[in-house]
CSV table of C-alpha atoms in Angstrom, one decimal:
chain,number,residue,atom,x,y,z
A,1146,UNK,CA,-15.6,-51.8,68.3
A,1147,UNK,CA,-19.2,-52.5,69.1
A,1148,UNK,CA,-20.2,-54.5,72.2
A,1149,UNK,CA,-19.8,-58.2,71.8
A,1150,UNK,CA,-22.5,-59.8,69.6
A,1151,UNK,CA,-21.8,-63.2,71.0
A,1152,UNK,CA,-20.3,-64.5,74.2
A,1153,UNK,CA,-19.1,-68.0,73.3
A,1154,UNK,CA,-18.9,-69.4,76.8
A,1155,UNK,CA,-21.6,-72.0,76.5
A,1156,UNK,CA,-19.2,-74.6,78.0
A,1157,UNK,CA,-19.1,-72.6,81.2
A,1158,UNK,CA,-22.8,-72.7,81.5
A,1159,UNK,CA,-23.0,-76.4,80.8
A,1160,UNK,CA,-20.2,-77.7,82.9
A,1161,UNK,CA,-19.4,-77.7,86.6
A,1162,UNK,CA,-17.7,-74.5,87.8
A,1163,UNK,CA,-14.9,-76.7,89.2
A,1164,UNK,CA,-13.5,-77.1,85.7
A,1165,UNK,CA,-10.2,-75.4,84.7
A,1166,UNK,CA,-12.0,-72.5,83.0
A,1167,UNK,CA,-9.9,-69.4,82.9
A,1168,UNK,CA,-11.6,-66.0,83.2
A,1169,UNK,CA,-8.6,-63.7,83.6
A,1170,UNK,CA,-8.8,-62.7,79.9
A,1171,UNK,CA,-11.5,-63.0,77.3
A,1172,UNK,CA,-10.1,-63.8,73.9
A,1173,UNK,CA,-11.4,-61.7,71.0
A,1174,UNK,CA,-12.7,-62.7,67.5
A,1175,UNK,CA,-13.5,-59.6,65.4
A,1176,UNK,CA,-15.4,-59.5,62.1
A,1177,UNK,CA,-14.3,-56.5,60.1
A,1178,UNK,CA,-11.5,-54.7,58.2
A,1179,UNK,CA,-8.3,-55.5,60.0
A,1180,UNK,CA,-6.9,-52.0,59.5
A,1181,UNK,CA,-9.9,-50.5,61.4
A,1182,UNK,CA,-9.7,-53.3,64.0
A,1183,UNK,CA,-6.0,-52.7,64.7
A,1184,UNK,CA,-6.6,-49.0,65.0
A,1185,UNK,CA,-9.4,-49.6,67.5
A,1186,UNK,CA,-7.2,-52.1,69.5
A,1187,UNK,CA,-4.4,-49.6,70.0
A,1188,UNK,CA,-6.0,-47.9,72.9
A,1189,UNK,CA,-6.0,-51.1,75.0
A,1190,UNK,CA,-3.2,-53.2,73.4
A,1191,UNK,CA,-0.5,-50.8,72.2
A,1192,UNK,CA,2.8,-52.5,72.8
A,1193,UNK,CA,1.2,-55.6,74.4
A,1194,UNK,CA,0.9,-58.3,71.8
A,1195,UNK,CA,3.8,-60.8,72.1
A,1196,UNK,CA,3.4,-62.6,68.8
A,1197,UNK,CA,1.6,-61.6,65.6
A,1198,UNK,CA,1.3,-64.1,62.7
A,1199,UNK,CA,-0.4,-63.1,59.5
A,1200,UNK,CA,-1.0,-65.0,56.3
A,1201,UNK,CA,-2.3,-62.3,54.0
A,1202,UNK,CA,-3.7,-62.9,50.5
A,1203,UNK,CA,-0.8,-63.1,48.0
A,1204,UNK,CA,-1.8,-60.0,45.9
A,1205,UNK,CA,-3.6,-60.3,42.6
A,1206,UNK,CA,-5.6,-63.4,41.9
A,1207,UNK,CA,-7.0,-63.7,45.5
A,1208,UNK,CA,-10.0,-65.9,45.7
A,1209,UNK,CA,-12.5,-65.8,48.5
A,1210,UNK,CA,-14.6,-68.8,47.5
A,1211,UNK,CA,-14.8,-71.7,49.9
A,1212,UNK,CA,-15.9,-75.3,49.5
A,1213,UNK,CA,-18.7,-75.9,52.1
A,1214,UNK,CA,-20.1,-79.2,53.1
A,1215,UNK,CA,-23.8,-79.3,53.9
A,1216,UNK,CA,-24.3,-81.3,57.0
A,1217,UNK,CA,-22.2,-84.2,58.3
A,1218,UNK,CA,-22.4,-86.3,55.1
A,1219,UNK,CA,-23.9,-83.8,52.7
A,1220,UNK,CA,-22.6,-82.6,49.3
A,1221,UNK,CA,-20.0,-79.9,48.9
A,1222,UNK,CA,-21.1,-76.5,47.5
A,1223,UNK,CA,-19.1,-73.5,46.4
A,1224,UNK,CA,-19.6,-70.6,48.8
A,1225,UNK,CA,-19.2,-67.3,47.0
A,1226,UNK,CA,-17.6,-64.3,48.7
A,1227,UNK,CA,-19.8,-61.6,50.1
A,1228,UNK,CA,-20.3,-58.1,48.6
A,1229,UNK,CA,-18.1,-56.7,51.4
A,1230,UNK,CA,-15.2,-59.0,50.4
A,1231,UNK,CA,-15.8,-58.4,46.7
A,1232,UNK,CA,-15.5,-54.7,47.1
A,1233,UNK,CA,-12.4,-55.0,49.4
A,1234,UNK,CA,-10.8,-57.3,46.8
A,1235,UNK,CA,-11.6,-54.9,43.9
A,1236,UNK,CA,-10.4,-51.8,45.7
A,1237,UNK,CA,-7.3,-53.2,47.4
A,1238,UNK,CA,-5.9,-56.4,45.9
A,1239,UNK,CA,-7.5,-56.1,42.5
A,1240,UNK,CA,-5.5,-53.0,41.5
A,1241,UNK,CA,-2.1,-54.8,41.3
A,1242,UNK,CA,1.1,-55.0,43.3
A,1243,UNK,CA,1.2,-51.3,44.1
A,1244,UNK,CA,-2.2,-51.3,45.9
A,1245,UNK,CA,-1.3,-54.6,47.6
A,1246,UNK,CA,2.0,-53.3,49.0
A,1247,UNK,CA,0.3,-50.1,50.1
A,1248,UNK,CA,-2.4,-52.1,51.9
A,1249,UNK,CA,0.3,-54.2,53.6
A,1250,UNK,CA,2.4,-51.2,54.6
A,1251,UNK,CA,-0.5,-49.5,56.4
A,1252,UNK,CA,-1.2,-52.7,58.3
A,1253,UNK,CA,2.4,-53.4,59.2
A,1254,UNK,CA,2.7,-49.9,60.7
A,1255,UNK,CA,-0.2,-50.7,63.0
A,1256,UNK,CA,1.3,-54.1,63.8
A,1257,UNK,CA,4.5,-52.4,64.8
A,1258,UNK,CA,2.6,-50.3,67.2
A,1259,UNK,CA,0.7,-53.2,68.7
A,1260,UNK,CA,3.8,-55.4,69.1
A,1261,UNK,CA,5.3,-55.7,72.6
A,1262,UNK,CA,8.9,-54.9,73.3
A,1263,UNK,CA,10.8,-58.1,72.3
A,1264,UNK,CA,7.7,-59.4,70.5
A,1265,UNK,CA,7.9,-61.1,67.1
A,1266,UNK,CA,5.9,-60.8,63.9
A,1267,UNK,CA,5.8,-63.6,61.4
A,1268,UNK,CA,4.5,-62.9,57.9
A,1269,UNK,CA,3.6,-65.8,55.6
A,1270,UNK,CA,4.2,-65.2,51.9
A,1271,UNK,CA,4.6,-67.0,48.6
A,1272,UNK,CA,6.9,-66.5,45.6
A,1273,UNK,CA,4.9,-63.7,44.1
A,1274,UNK,CA,5.3,-61.2,46.9
A,1275,UNK,CA,8.1,-62.4,49.2
A,1276,UNK,CA,10.8,-60.2,47.7
A,1277,UNK,CA,8.6,-57.1,47.7
A,1278,UNK,CA,7.5,-57.6,51.3
A,1279,UNK,CA,11.0,-58.1,52.5
A,1280,UNK,CA,11.7,-54.5,51.5
A,1281,UNK,CA,8.5,-53.2,53.0
A,1282,UNK,CA,9.2,-55.0,56.3
A,1283,UNK,CA,12.8,-53.7,56.4
A,1284,UNK,CA,11.3,-50.2,56.1
A,1285,UNK,CA,8.8,-50.7,58.9
A,1286,UNK,CA,10.8,-52.7,61.4
A,1287,UNK,CA,14.4,-52.1,60.4
A,1288,UNK,CA,16.8,-54.4,58.6
A,1289,UNK,CA,18.5,-55.1,61.9
A,1290,UNK,CA,15.3,-56.6,63.3
A,1291,UNK,CA,15.1,-59.5,60.8
A,1292,UNK,CA,15.5,-62.7,62.8
A,1293,UNK,CA,15.1,-65.2,59.9
A,1294,UNK,CA,13.7,-65.7,56.5
A,1295,UNK,CA,12.3,-69.2,56.9
A,1296,UNK,CA,11.5,-71.5,54.0
A,1297,UNK,CA,8.5,-73.8,54.7
A,1298,UNK,CA,8.9,-76.8,52.4
A,1299,UNK,CA,6.6,-79.7,51.8
A,1300,UNK,CA,6.8,-82.7,49.5
A,1301,UNK,CA,3.4,-84.4,49.6
A,1302,UNK,CA,1.2,-82.3,47.3
A,1303,UNK,CA,0.8,-79.7,44.5
A,1304,UNK,CA,3.3,-77.8,42.4
A,1305,UNK,CA,3.7,-80.3,39.5
A,1306,UNK,CA,2.8,-78.1,36.5
A,1307,UNK,CA,5.5,-79.5,34.2
A,1308,UNK,CA,6.4,-76.1,33.0
A,1309,UNK,CA,9.0,-75.5,35.6
A,1310,UNK,CA,10.4,-76.7,38.9
A,1311,UNK,CA,7.7,-77.9,41.3
A,1312,UNK,CA,6.7,-75.0,43.6
A,1313,UNK,CA,6.6,-76.6,47.1
A,1314,UNK,CA,7.6,-73.9,49.5
A,1315,UNK,CA,6.4,-70.6,51.1
A,1316,UNK,CA,8.5,-68.0,52.9
A,1317,UNK,CA,7.9,-66.8,56.4
A,1318,UNK,CA,9.6,-63.5,57.3
A,1319,UNK,CA,10.2,-63.2,61.1
A,1320,UNK,CA,11.1,-59.8,62.6
A,1321,UNK,CA,11.6,-59.0,66.3
A,1322,UNK,CA,10.8,-55.8,68.2
A,1323,UNK,CA,14.1,-55.5,70.1
A,1324,UNK,CA,16.0,-57.5,72.7
A,1325,UNK,CA,15.5,-59.8,74.5
A,1326,UNK,CA,13.0,-61.6,72.2
A,1327,UNK,CA,11.4,-65.0,72.8
A,1328,UNK,CA,13.1,-67.9,71.0
A,1329,UNK,CA,12.3,-71.2,72.6
A,1330,UNK,CA,14.1,-73.2,70.0
A,1331,UNK,CA,14.0,-76.4,72.1
A,1332,UNK,CA,10.2,-76.4,71.7
A,1333,UNK,CA,10.5,-77.1,68.0
A,1334,UNK,CA,11.3,-80.7,68.9
A,1335,UNK,CA,14.0,-81.0,66.2
A,1336,UNK,CA,16.6,-83.7,66.9
A,1337,UNK,CA,19.8,-84.9,65.1
A,1338,UNK,CA,19.5,-87.6,62.6
A,1339,UNK,CA,22.2,-90.2,62.0
A,1340,UNK,CA,23.5,-90.2,58.4
A,1341,UNK,CA,26.2,-92.9,58.2
A,1342,UNK,CA,26.8,-92.1,54.5
A,1343,UNK,CA,28.0,-88.6,55.3
A,1344,UNK,CA,29.3,-88.8,58.9
A,1345,UNK,CA,30.5,-92.4,59.3
A,1346,UNK,CA,33.4,-91.4,61.4
A,1347,UNK,CA,31.5,-88.9,63.5
A,1348,UNK,CA,28.9,-91.1,65.2
A,1349,UNK,CA,29.4,-93.2,68.3
A,1350,UNK,CA,27.7,-94.6,71.4
A,1351,UNK,CA,28.7,-93.8,75.0
A,1352,UNK,CA,28.8,-96.1,78.0
A,1353,UNK,CA,25.1,-95.5,78.7
A,1354,UNK,CA,24.1,-96.6,75.2
A,1355,UNK,CA,23.3,-93.1,74.0
A,1356,UNK,CA,24.2,-92.3,70.4
A,1357,UNK,CA,26.1,-89.1,69.7
A,1358,UNK,CA,27.7,-87.2,66.9
A,1359,UNK,CA,31.1,-85.6,67.2
A,1360,UNK,CA,32.0,-82.6,65.2
A,1361,UNK,CA,35.7,-81.7,64.9
A,1362,UNK,CA,36.5,-78.1,63.9
A,1363,UNK,CA,39.4,-75.7,64.7
A,1364,UNK,CA,41.2,-78.5,66.5
A,1365,UNK,CA,38.3,-78.9,68.9
A,1366,UNK,CA,35.8,-81.7,69.2
A,1367,UNK,CA,32.1,-81.1,70.1
A,1368,UNK,CA,29.8,-83.9,71.1
A,1369,UNK,CA,26.0,-83.7,70.4
A,1370,UNK,CA,23.6,-86.4,71.5
A,1371,UNK,CA,21.0,-87.6,69.0
A,1372,UNK,CA,18.2,-87.7,71.7
A,1373,UNK,CA,18.7,-84.0,72.6
A,1374,UNK,CA,17.0,-81.1,70.7
A,1375,UNK,CA,19.0,-79.1,68.2
A,1376,UNK,CA,18.5,-75.5,67.0
A,1377,UNK,CA,16.2,-75.9,63.9
A,1378,UNK,CA,17.6,-74.6,60.6
A,1379,UNK,CA,15.7,-72.1,58.5
A,1380,UNK,CA,14.2,-74.7,56.1
A,1381,UNK,CA,11.3,-76.4,57.7
A,1382,UNK,CA,10.1,-79.8,56.4
A,1383,UNK,CA,6.4,-79.8,57.4
A,1384,UNK,CA,3.9,-81.5,55.2
A,1385,UNK,CA,0.6,-80.1,54.0
A,1386,UNK,CA,-2.7,-81.5,55.3
A,1387,UNK,CA,-4.2,-84.4,53.4
A,1388,UNK,CA,-7.1,-83.5,51.1
A,1389,UNK,CA,-9.4,-85.6,53.2
A,1390,UNK,CA,-8.1,-84.7,56.7
A,1391,UNK,CA,-11.3,-84.4,58.6
A,1392,UNK,CA,-9.5,-83.5,61.8
A,1393,UNK,CA,-8.3,-80.1,60.4
A,1394,UNK,CA,-9.9,-79.4,57.0
A,1395,UNK,CA,-12.4,-76.5,57.0
A,1396,UNK,CA,-12.8,-75.9,53.3
A,1397,UNK,CA,-10.5,-72.9,53.0
A,1398,UNK,CA,-8.1,-73.5,50.1
A,1399,UNK,CA,-5.2,-71.6,51.7
A,1400,UNK,CA,-5.6,-73.2,55.2
A,1401,UNK,CA,-2.3,-74.1,56.8
A,1402,UNK,CA,-1.5,-77.2,58.9
A,1403,UNK,CA,-1.7,-76.9,62.6
A,1404,UNK,CA,1.8,-78.4,62.9
A,1405,UNK,CA,3.2,-75.3,61.2
A,1406,UNK,CA,1.5,-72.9,63.6
A,1407,UNK,CA,2.3,-75.1,66.5
A,1408,UNK,CA,6.1,-74.6,65.9
A,1409,UNK,CA,5.7,-70.9,65.4
A,1410,UNK,CA,3.7,-70.3,68.5
A,1411,UNK,CA,5.8,-72.6,70.7
A,1412,UNK,CA,9.1,-71.1,69.7
A,1413,UNK,CA,8.1,-67.4,69.5
A,1414,UNK,CA,5.8,-67.1,72.6
A,1415,UNK,CA,5.5,-68.3,76.1
A,1416,UNK,CA,2.4,-69.7,77.9
A,1417,UNK,CA,-0.1,-66.9,78.7
A,1418,UNK,CA,1.4,-64.6,76.1
A,1419,UNK,CA,-0.9,-62.7,73.8
A,1420,UNK,CA,-1.0,-64.0,70.2
A,1421,UNK,CA,-2.8,-62.2,67.3
A,1422,UNK,CA,-3.7,-63.1,63.7
A,1423,UNK,CA,-5.3,-60.2,61.7
A,1424,UNK,CA,-6.0,-62.4,58.6
A,1425,UNK,CA,-7.3,-65.3,60.7
A,1426,UNK,CA,-9.2,-67.1,57.9
A,1427,UNK,CA,-10.5,-70.4,59.3
A,1428,UNK,CA,-8.8,-69.8,62.7
A,1429,UNK,CA,-5.8,-72.1,62.7
A,1430,UNK,CA,-3.6,-69.7,64.6
A,1431,UNK,CA,-6.3,-69.1,67.2
A,1432,UNK,CA,-7.1,-72.8,67.6
A,1433,UNK,CA,-3.4,-73.7,68.2
A,1434,UNK,CA,-2.9,-70.7,70.5
A,1435,UNK,CA,-5.8,-71.9,72.6
A,1436,UNK,CA,-4.5,-75.5,72.8
A,1437,UNK,CA,-1.1,-74.1,73.9
A,1438,UNK,CA,-2.4,-71.9,76.6
A,1439,UNK,CA,-1.9,-68.6,74.9
A,1440,UNK,CA,-4.4,-65.7,74.9
A,1441,UNK,CA,-5.4,-64.6,71.4
A,1442,UNK,CA,-7.1,-62.0,69.2
A,1443,UNK,CA,-8.3,-62.8,65.7
A,1444,UNK,CA,-9.7,-60.6,62.9
A,1445,UNK,CA,-11.1,-61.4,59.5
A,1446,UNK,CA,-13.1,-59.5,56.9
A,1447,UNK,CA,-15.2,-62.6,55.8
A,1448,UNK,CA,-18.4,-63.3,57.6
A,1449,UNK,CA,-18.1,-67.0,56.8
A,1450,UNK,CA,-14.5,-67.1,58.1
A,1451,UNK,CA,-15.7,-65.8,61.4
A,1452,UNK,CA,-18.5,-68.4,61.5
A,1453,UNK,CA,-16.1,-71.2,60.8
A,1454,UNK,CA,-13.6,-69.9,63.3
A,1455,UNK,CA,-16.2,-69.6,66.0
A,1456,UNK,CA,-17.4,-73.1,65.4
A,1457,UNK,CA,-13.9,-74.5,65.4
A,1458,UNK,CA,-12.9,-72.7,68.6
A,1459,UNK,CA,-15.9,-74.0,70.5
A,1460,UNK,CA,-14.9,-77.5,69.4
A,1461,UNK,CA,-11.4,-76.8,70.8
A,1462,UNK,CA,-12.9,-75.7,74.1
A,1463,UNK,CA,-14.9,-78.9,74.3
A,1464,UNK,CA,-11.9,-81.1,73.5
A,1465,UNK,CA,-9.8,-79.3,76.2
A,1466,UNK,CA,-12.5,-79.7,78.7
A,1467,UNK,CA,-12.8,-83.4,78.0
A,1468,UNK,CA,-9.1,-83.7,78.5
A,1469,UNK,CA,-9.2,-81.7,81.7
A,1470,UNK,CA,-7.1,-78.9,80.2
A,1471,UNK,CA,-7.7,-75.2,80.9
A,1472,UNK,CA,-9.3,-73.0,78.3
A,1473,UNK,CA,-10.7,-69.4,78.0
A,1474,UNK,CA,-14.0,-68.1,76.7
A,1475,UNK,CA,-14.0,-65.7,73.7
A,1476,UNK,CA,-16.2,-62.8,72.5
A,1477,UNK,CA,-17.3,-62.3,68.9
A,1478,UNK,CA,-17.2,-58.6,67.9
A,1479,UNK,CA,-18.6,-56.8,65.0
A,1480,UNK,CA,-16.4,-53.9,64.0
A,1481,UNK,CA,-19.1,-51.3,63.2
A,1482,UNK,CA,-22.3,-51.9,61.2
A,1483,UNK,CA,-20.9,-51.0,57.9
A,1484,UNK,CA,-21.8,-54.0,55.7
A,1485,UNK,CA,-25.1,-52.3,54.7
A,1486,UNK,CA,-23.1,-49.2,53.7
A,1487,UNK,CA,-20.8,-51.3,51.5
A,1488,UNK,CA,-23.8,-52.9,49.9
A,1489,UNK,CA,-25.4,-49.4,49.3
A,1490,UNK,CA,-22.2,-48.0,47.7
A,1491,UNK,CA,-21.8,-51.0,45.5
A,1492,UNK,CA,-25.4,-51.4,44.3
A,1493,UNK,CA,-26.7,-47.8,44.4
A,1494,UNK,CA,-23.8,-46.1,42.6
A,1495,UNK,CA,-25.0,-42.7,41.4
A,1496,UNK,CA,-28.2,-42.8,43.5
A,1497,UNK,CA,-26.9,-42.5,47.0
A,1498,UNK,CA,-28.5,-39.1,47.7
A,1499,UNK,CA,-31.8,-40.3,46.4
A,1500,UNK,CA,-31.6,-43.4,48.6
């Protein structure tokens, strides 16, 4: 990896040194092929990343175009993908499911080498590839390492084609790398809900006015208070972002809500842990990790994705500073200077020697 092209610590230069700026670790945002990036990271980070979340393109039909707004109140324009992304799509995802699975297998092998003992990997998938990827991940991590197959379900948008049941869920496969693994289920903030229609005889109120549910099984009675957290089930009801949500929307069509990543990072990592996203897109994983006090590494092939992520993370730094919360600086890396080579191979086919 080249030396950092950009040290995004402008806040540290502007603000008083007495702020809660952390300089024990510099987060990393890397522009380049994630396979090459992970291979380069092995020397320093083999077996040291506590949580890896990836949201890879879902095989054929991947679209790298992005709606971009010009200025604060300007019109939206369609930003086409670069030559680098176009070639990567054609040579990897564009050749069907076999090439997609081979691409993912190679990257999951590297992820397994980077994952810390007891670390977790969460892979976000849709209906087109979830069953295929389950087999690939069993092969890489072992069937016994599957923690959960989580269904993320939403109700507020999309999926109403009329030709079948509305598609309103994705799958998140979660594998661990041995025992003990981090599972802070209390951090999910899920509590019990009273449902008198189903459990009329099981709810009550104690002498302190606290509501509880009693469950009777095997001649035993268990009492659970409604104001205490409960272990979340493997179907998560988390809504999509609104179409005009200016607090989160970046223009990336596959952008996920911060509330989804907030749950994943809180439950599967501890403060100061190292979190990575090797398909970081617009930087949702990294932004949430920064807010929650985790260290992070992000990689993406798209130059515009790196630009948007950098801008987003600087804004997160500003917000944390204004709130008096600690934050870390980050470096922006360029993984090799190969974009010119991709352009040459694509545009000068048959004339490379002459060039």
